[in-house]
Coordinates of C-alpha atoms in Angstrom, one line a residue:
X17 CA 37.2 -69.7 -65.5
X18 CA 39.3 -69.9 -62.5
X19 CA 42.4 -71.5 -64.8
X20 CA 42.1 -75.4 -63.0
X21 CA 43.2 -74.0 -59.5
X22 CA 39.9 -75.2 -58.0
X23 CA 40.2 -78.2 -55.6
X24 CA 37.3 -80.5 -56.5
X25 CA 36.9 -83.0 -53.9
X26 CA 34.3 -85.0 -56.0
X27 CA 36.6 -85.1 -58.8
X28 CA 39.3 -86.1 -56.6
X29 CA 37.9 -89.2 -55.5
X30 CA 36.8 -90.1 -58.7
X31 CA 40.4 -89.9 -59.6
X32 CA 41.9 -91.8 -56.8
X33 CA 38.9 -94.4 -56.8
X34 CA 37.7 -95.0 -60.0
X35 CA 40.4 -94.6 -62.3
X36 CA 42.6 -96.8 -60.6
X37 CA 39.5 -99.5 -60.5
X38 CA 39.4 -99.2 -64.4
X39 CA 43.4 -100.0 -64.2
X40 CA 43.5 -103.3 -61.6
X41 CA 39.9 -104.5 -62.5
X42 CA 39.7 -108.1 -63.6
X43 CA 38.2 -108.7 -67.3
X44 CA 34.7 -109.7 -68.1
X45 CA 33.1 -107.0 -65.9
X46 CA 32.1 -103.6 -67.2
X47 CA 33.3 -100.5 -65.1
X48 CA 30.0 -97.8 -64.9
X49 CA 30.4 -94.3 -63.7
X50 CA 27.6 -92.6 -62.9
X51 CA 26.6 -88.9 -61.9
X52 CA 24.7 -85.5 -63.0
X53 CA 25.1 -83.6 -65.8
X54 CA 28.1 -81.0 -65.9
X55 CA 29.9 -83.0 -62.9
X56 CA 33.2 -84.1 -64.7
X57 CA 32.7 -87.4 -65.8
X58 CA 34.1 -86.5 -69.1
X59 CA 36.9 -85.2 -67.3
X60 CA 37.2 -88.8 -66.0
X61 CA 37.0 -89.9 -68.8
X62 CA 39.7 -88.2 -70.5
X63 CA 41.9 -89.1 -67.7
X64 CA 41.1 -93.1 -67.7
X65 CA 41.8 -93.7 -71.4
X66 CA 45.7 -92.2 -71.0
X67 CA 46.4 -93.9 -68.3
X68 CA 44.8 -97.6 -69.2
X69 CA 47.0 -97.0 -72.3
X70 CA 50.4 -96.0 -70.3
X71 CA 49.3 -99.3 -68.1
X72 CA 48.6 -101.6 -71.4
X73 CA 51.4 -101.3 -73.6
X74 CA 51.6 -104.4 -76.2
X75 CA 54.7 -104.6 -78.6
X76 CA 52.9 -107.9 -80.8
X77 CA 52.3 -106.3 -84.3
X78 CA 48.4 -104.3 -85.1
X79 CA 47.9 -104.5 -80.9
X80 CA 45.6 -101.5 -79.9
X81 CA 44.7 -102.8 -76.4
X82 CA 42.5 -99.9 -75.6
X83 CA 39.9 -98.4 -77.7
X84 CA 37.8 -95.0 -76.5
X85 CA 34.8 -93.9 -78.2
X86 CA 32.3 -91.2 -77.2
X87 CA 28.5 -92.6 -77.8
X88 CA 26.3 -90.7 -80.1
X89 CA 22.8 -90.2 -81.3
X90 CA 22.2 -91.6 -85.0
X91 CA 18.1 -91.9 -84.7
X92 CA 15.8 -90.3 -82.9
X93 CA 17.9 -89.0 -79.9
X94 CA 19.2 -92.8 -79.8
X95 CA 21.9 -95.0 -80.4
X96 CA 21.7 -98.2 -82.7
X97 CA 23.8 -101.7 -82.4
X98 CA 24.5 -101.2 -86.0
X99 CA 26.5 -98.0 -85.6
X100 CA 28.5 -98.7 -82.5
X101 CA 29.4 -101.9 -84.3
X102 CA 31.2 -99.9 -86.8
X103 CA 32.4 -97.0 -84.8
X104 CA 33.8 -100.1 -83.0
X105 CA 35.3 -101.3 -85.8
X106 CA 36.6 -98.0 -87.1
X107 CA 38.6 -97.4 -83.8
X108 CA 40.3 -100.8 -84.2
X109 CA 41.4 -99.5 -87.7
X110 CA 39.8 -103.1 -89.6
X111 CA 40.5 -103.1 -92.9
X112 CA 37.4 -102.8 -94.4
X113 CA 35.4 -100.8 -91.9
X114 CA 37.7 -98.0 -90.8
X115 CA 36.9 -95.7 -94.4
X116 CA 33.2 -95.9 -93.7
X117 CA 32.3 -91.9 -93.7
X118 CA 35.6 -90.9 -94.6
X119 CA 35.6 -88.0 -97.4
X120 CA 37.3 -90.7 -99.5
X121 CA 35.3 -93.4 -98.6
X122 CA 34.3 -94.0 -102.8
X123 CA 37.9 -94.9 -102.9
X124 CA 37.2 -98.2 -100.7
X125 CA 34.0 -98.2 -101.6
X126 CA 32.6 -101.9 -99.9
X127 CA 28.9 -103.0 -100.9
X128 CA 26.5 -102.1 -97.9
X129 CA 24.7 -106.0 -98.0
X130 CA 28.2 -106.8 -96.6
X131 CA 27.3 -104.3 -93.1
X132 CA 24.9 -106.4 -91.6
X133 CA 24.3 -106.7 -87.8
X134 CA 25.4 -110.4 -88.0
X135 CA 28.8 -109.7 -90.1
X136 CA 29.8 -106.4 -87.9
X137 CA 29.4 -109.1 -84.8
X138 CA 32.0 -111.6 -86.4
X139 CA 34.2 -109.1 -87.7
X140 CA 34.2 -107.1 -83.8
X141 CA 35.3 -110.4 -82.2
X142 CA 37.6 -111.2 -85.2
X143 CA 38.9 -107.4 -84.1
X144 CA 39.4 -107.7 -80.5
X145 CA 41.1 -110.9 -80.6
X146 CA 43.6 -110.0 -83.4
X147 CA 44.2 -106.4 -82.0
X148 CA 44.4 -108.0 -78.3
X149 CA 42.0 -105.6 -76.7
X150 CA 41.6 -105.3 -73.0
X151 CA 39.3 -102.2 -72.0
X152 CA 36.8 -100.8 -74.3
X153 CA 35.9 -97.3 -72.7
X154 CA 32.0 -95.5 -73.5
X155 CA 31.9 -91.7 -72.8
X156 CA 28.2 -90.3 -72.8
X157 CA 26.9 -94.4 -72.5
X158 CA 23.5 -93.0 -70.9
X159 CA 22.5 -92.7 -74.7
X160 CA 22.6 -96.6 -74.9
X161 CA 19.5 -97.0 -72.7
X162 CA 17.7 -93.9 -74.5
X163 CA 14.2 -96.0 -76.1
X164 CA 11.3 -96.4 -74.7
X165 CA 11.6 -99.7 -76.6
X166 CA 12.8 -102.6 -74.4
X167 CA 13.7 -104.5 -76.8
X168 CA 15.5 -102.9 -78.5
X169 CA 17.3 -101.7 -75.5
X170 CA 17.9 -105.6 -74.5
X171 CA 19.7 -105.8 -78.0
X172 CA 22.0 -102.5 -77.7
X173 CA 23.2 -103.7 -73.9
X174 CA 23.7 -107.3 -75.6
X175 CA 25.4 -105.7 -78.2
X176 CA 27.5 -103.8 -75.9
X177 CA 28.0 -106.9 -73.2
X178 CA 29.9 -108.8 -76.3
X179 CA 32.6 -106.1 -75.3
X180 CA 33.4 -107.4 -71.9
X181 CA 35.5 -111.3 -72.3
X182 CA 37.6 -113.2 -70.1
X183 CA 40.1 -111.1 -71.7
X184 CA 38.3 -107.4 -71.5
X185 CA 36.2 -105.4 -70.0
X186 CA 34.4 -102.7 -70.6
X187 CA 34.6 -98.4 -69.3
X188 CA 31.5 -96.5 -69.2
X189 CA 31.0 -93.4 -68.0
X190 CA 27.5 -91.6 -68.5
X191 CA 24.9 -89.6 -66.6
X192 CA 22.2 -91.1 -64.0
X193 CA 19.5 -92.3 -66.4
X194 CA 21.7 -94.9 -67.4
X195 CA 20.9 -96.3 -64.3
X196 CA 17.1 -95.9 -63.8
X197 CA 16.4 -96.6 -67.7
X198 CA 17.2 -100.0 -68.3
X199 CA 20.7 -100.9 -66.9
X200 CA 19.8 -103.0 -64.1
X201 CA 16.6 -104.7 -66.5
X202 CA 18.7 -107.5 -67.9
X203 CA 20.1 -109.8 -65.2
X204 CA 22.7 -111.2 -67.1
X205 CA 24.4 -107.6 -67.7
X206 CA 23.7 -105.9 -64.5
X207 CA 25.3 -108.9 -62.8
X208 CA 28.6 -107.3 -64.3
X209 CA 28.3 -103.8 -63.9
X210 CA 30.2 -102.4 -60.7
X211 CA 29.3 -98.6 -60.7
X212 CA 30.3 -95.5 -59.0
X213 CA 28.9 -92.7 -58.3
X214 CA 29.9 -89.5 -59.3
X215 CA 27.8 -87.5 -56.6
X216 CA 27.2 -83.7 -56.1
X217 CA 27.4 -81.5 -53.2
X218 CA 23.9 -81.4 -50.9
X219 CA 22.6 -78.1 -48.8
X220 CA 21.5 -80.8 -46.6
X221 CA 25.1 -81.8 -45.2
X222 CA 27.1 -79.4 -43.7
X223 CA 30.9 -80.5 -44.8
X224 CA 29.1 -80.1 -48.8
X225 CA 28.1 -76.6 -47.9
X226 CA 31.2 -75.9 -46.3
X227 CA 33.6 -77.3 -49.5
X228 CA 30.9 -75.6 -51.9
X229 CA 32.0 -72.0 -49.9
X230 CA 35.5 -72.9 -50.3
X231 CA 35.0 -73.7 -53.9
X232 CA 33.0 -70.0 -53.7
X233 CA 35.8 -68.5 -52.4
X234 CA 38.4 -69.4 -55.0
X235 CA 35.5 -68.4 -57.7
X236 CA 35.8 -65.1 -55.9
X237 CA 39.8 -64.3 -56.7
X238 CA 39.0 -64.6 -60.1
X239 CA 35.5 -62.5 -60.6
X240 CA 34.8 -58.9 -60.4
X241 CA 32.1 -58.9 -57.2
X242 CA 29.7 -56.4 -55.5
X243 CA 30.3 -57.2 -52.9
X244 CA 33.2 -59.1 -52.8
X245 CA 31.9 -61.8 -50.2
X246 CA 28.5 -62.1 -52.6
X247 CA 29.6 -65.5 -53.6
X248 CA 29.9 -66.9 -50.0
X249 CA 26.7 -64.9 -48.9
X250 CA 25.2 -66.5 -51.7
X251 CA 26.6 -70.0 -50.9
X252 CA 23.2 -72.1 -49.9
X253 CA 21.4 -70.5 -53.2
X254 CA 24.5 -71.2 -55.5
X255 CA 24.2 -74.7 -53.9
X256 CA 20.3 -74.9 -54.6
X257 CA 20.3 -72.9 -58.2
X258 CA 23.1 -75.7 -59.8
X259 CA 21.7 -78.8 -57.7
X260 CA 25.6 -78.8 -56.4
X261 CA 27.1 -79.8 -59.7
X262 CA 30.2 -77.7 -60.5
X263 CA 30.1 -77.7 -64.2
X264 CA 26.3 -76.1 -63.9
X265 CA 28.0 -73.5 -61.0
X266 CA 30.7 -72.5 -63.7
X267 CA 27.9 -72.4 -66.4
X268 CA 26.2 -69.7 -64.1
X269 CA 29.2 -67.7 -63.0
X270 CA 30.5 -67.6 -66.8
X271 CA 26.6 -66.1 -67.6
X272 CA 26.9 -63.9 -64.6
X273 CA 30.5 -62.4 -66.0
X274 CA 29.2 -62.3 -69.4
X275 CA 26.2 -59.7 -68.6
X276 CA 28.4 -57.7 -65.7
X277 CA 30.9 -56.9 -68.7
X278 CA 28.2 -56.0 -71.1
X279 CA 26.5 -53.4 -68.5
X280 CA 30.1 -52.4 -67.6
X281 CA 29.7 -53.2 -64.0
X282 CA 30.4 -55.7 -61.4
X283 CA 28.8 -58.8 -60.6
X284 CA 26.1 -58.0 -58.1
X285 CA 23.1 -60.1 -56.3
X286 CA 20.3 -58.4 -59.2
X287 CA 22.8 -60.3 -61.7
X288 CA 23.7 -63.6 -60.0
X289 CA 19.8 -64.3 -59.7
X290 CA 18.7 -63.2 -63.1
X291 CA 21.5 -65.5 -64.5
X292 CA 20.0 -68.5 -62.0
X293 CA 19.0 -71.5 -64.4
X294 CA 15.2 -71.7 -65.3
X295 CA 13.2 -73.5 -62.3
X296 CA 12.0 -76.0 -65.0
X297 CA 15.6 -77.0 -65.5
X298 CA 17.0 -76.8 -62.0
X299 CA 13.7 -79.3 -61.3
X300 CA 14.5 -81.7 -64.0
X301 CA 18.3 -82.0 -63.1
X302 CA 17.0 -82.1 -59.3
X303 CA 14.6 -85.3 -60.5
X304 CA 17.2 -87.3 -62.3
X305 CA 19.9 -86.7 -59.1
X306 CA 17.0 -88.5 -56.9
X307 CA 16.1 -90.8 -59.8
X308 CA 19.6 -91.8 -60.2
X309 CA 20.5 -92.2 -56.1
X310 CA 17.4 -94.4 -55.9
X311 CA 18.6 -96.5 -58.4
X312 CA 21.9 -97.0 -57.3
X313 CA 21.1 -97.7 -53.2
X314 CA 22.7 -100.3 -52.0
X315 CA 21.0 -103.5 -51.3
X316 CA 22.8 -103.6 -48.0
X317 CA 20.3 -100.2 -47.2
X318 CA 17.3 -102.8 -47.3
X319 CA 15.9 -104.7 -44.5
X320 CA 15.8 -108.7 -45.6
X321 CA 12.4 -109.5 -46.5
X322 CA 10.1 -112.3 -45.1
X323 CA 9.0 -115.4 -47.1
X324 CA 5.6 -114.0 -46.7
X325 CA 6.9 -110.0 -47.8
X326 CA 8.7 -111.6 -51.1
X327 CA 5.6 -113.7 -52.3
X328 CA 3.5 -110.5 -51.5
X329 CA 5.9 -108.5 -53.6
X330 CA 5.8 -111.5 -56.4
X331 CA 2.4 -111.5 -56.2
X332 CA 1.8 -107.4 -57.0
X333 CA 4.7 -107.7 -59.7
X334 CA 2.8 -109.9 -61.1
X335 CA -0.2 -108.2 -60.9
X336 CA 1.1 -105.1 -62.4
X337 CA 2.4 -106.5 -65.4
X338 CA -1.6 -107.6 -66.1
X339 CA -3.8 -104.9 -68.2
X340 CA -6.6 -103.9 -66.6
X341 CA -9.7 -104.4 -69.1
X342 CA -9.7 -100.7 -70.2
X343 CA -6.5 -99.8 -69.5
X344 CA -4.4 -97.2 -72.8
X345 CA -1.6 -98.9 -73.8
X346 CA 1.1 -96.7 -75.5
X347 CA 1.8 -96.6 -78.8
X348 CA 2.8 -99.7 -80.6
X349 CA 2.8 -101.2 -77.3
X350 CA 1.9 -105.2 -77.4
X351 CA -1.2 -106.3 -76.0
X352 CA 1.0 -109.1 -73.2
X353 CA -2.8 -111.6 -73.9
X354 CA -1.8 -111.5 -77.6
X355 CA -1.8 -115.2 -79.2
X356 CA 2.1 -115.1 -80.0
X357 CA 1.8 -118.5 -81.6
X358 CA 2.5 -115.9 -85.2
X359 CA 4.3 -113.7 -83.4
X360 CA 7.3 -111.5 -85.8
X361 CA 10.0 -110.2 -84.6
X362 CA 11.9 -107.1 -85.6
X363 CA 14.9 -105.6 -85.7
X364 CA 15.9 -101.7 -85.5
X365 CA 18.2 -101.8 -88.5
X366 CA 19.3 -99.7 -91.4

C-alpha cells in the first residue's frame, strides 16, 4: 500500500540477524524463525533462500546445494512424511520422482509400490549426497506440528530431522504454534533447533508505540484521511485491533480504503473501527502471541530449582500423565494401563 517505503524495524533485525545466521551457521543444526501471523516471515523467507544460494555456489556437475520448499496441507489441515519426501525429492530434480503430478506424469509413469516411506528415505539421502546439499529451507513449517497425534508428529519431525547432517542444516520459518505444539517434545530434535523470534510491536512499551506512530505516519502520506492525523490519534487502538503485526495493520488499512472509495469519501474514525478485525480473531491471534512467547522464554529467565523443587516437579509430571479412574479420554486416545504386550503400531500413510 505505501509502495515498500515503510521502515520496519522488526523486519530489519530479522534481516541483519537471522539471515546472516542462516548463512555462517554450522551444519547439523536446524535454523527456526518464529513469529505471528502476517509479520513477514515469508518475507524472510524469500530473502534467505537468494542469498544462501549467492553464498553456496557449487560448479561439480547436478550440485543444487540449496533447496526451498513452502510446506503444505495434503490431509486433514496436515502435513504427511510421505509427501514432503517427495516434494523433497522433486526440488532436487531425482530422476524418478521429479514428474510425480506433472500434467505429463503418464509419460514417466513409475508403479506407486515403488513410493514407499522406506524407499523415499533412501532415495532423499541418495539425493542430498549426490546433489551436495547444504541448507534445506521450510516456509509455513508450523503445519509440520499440526496433529493432535503425537506420534505421528514424532515421525514428521524425524522425518524432517534426517534433513539436517554434518554436512546440512536445515531453514524453517513458520508461525508460533510451531513452538508450543510439539517442537520442543522430542529431545533429540529440539536439542538442535536455535530459533528466533520474529516479535510484534506491544502497547505496553513505549519505544513500540512510538515506531508503530511512525509507521502510522508514513501510512498517512499515502491514504486519503479525515482527519489527516486520524492514524496517529488512533495509534494505541491500531496497535491493539492488529495485536502489533504489520501485515494485519496493512490488511485493515487496505479494508478501510476499500470501503472509503466505495462511499466516495475519506477514511474517517466510523470507517477505521467498522473495518477493525472481529474480537474473536484479534483474541485468537492475541493467545497464540502469548502462547508462542511462553514457549520460547529463555531458560536463563528461570530461577534454578532445588533438589527438593525438581523431585516435586517429577513427582506431579508423573502424576499427571496417570488417568484418574473416570477420567474421558479423547478420541482414539490409548488407555497408558493397556497390556502392550500385543501392542500394533501404525503408520499415517497413503
Amino acid at each position: 500500500m505505501t509502495g515498500g517505503v515503510i521502515k520496519h524495524p522488526l523486519l530489519e533485525r530479522a534481516r541483519d540477524e537471522y539471515i546472516p545466521l542462516c548463512r555462517d551457521a554450522t551444519d547439523g543444526i536446524a535454523l527456526a524463525l518464529l513469529g505471528p501471523t502476517q509479520c513477514g516471515k515469508s518475507v524472510i523467507f524469500n530473502e534467505v533462500v537468494p542469498v544462501l544460494r549467492a553464498s553456496f555456489k557449487d560448479e561439480r556437475p547436478g550440485s543444487i546445494p540449496i533447496v526451498g520448499l513452502q510446506v503444505e496441507t495434503v490431509s486433514e489441515g496436515r502435513t504427511k512424511p510421505k509427501w514432503i519426501g517427495i516434494e523433497l525429492l522433486k526440488e532436487l530434480n531425482h530422476p524418478i520422482y521429479k514428474h510425480i503430478g506433472a500434467l505429463d506424469e503418464n509419460d514417466y509413469y513409475f508403479p506407486s509400490k515403488g513410493r514407499d516411506e522406506s524407499t523415499l528415505r533412501i532415495a532423499l539421502k541418495e539425493a542430498f549426497q549426490n546433489r551436495f546439499t547444504r541448507r534445506i529451507c521450510l516456509d509455513e513449517a508450523h503445519l509440520l506440528t499440526r496433529t493432535r497425534d503425537p506420534e505421528l508428529r514424532a515421525a514428521i519431525l524425524e522425518s524432517i530431522k534426517s534433513t539436517c547432517a554434518i554436512e546440512r542444516s536445515l531453514i524453517a520459518c513458520g508461525g508460533y504454534e510451531m513452538a508450543y505444539k510439539g517442537l520442543f517434545d522430542s529431545s533429540h530434535f529440539c536439542g538442535r533447533v536455535i530459533h528466533f523470534d520474529f516479535g510484534n510491536y506491544s502497547k505496553d512499551v513505549p519505544a513500540d508505540v512510538e515506531t508503530w506512530a511512525r509507521i502510522l505516519k508514513t501510512y498517512s502520506v499515502k491514504l486519503d484521511l479525515k482527519p489527516k492525523t486520524l492514524l496517529v490519534d488512533e495509534t494505541v487502538n491500531l496497535l491493539y485491533w492488529n495485536n502489533g503485526t504489520l501485515g494485519l495493520l496493512d490488511k485493515h488499512l487496505w479494508k478501510c480504503s476499500m470501503l472509503a472509495k466505495a462511499r466516495h469519501q475519506p477514511i474517517d474514525a466510523a470507517i477505521l473501527r467498522a473495518c477493525a478485525p472481529p474480537e474473536r480473531e484479534r483474541r485468537s491471534i492475541a493467545l497464540d502471541i502469548r502462547k508462542g512467547r511462553e514457549a520460547l522464554r529463555s531458560s536463563s529467565e528461570f530461577p534454578t530449582p532445588t533438589p527438593e523443587r525438581r523431585a516435586s516437579e517429577d513427582q506431579t509430571a508423573f502424576q499427571s500423565k496417570r488417568e484418574l479412574p473416570n477420567q474421558k479420554r479423547a478420541p482414539f486416545e490409548r488407555n497408558p494401563r493397556r497390556n502392550a504386550a500385543m501392542e500394533v503400531a501404525l503408520h499415517d500413510d497413503d
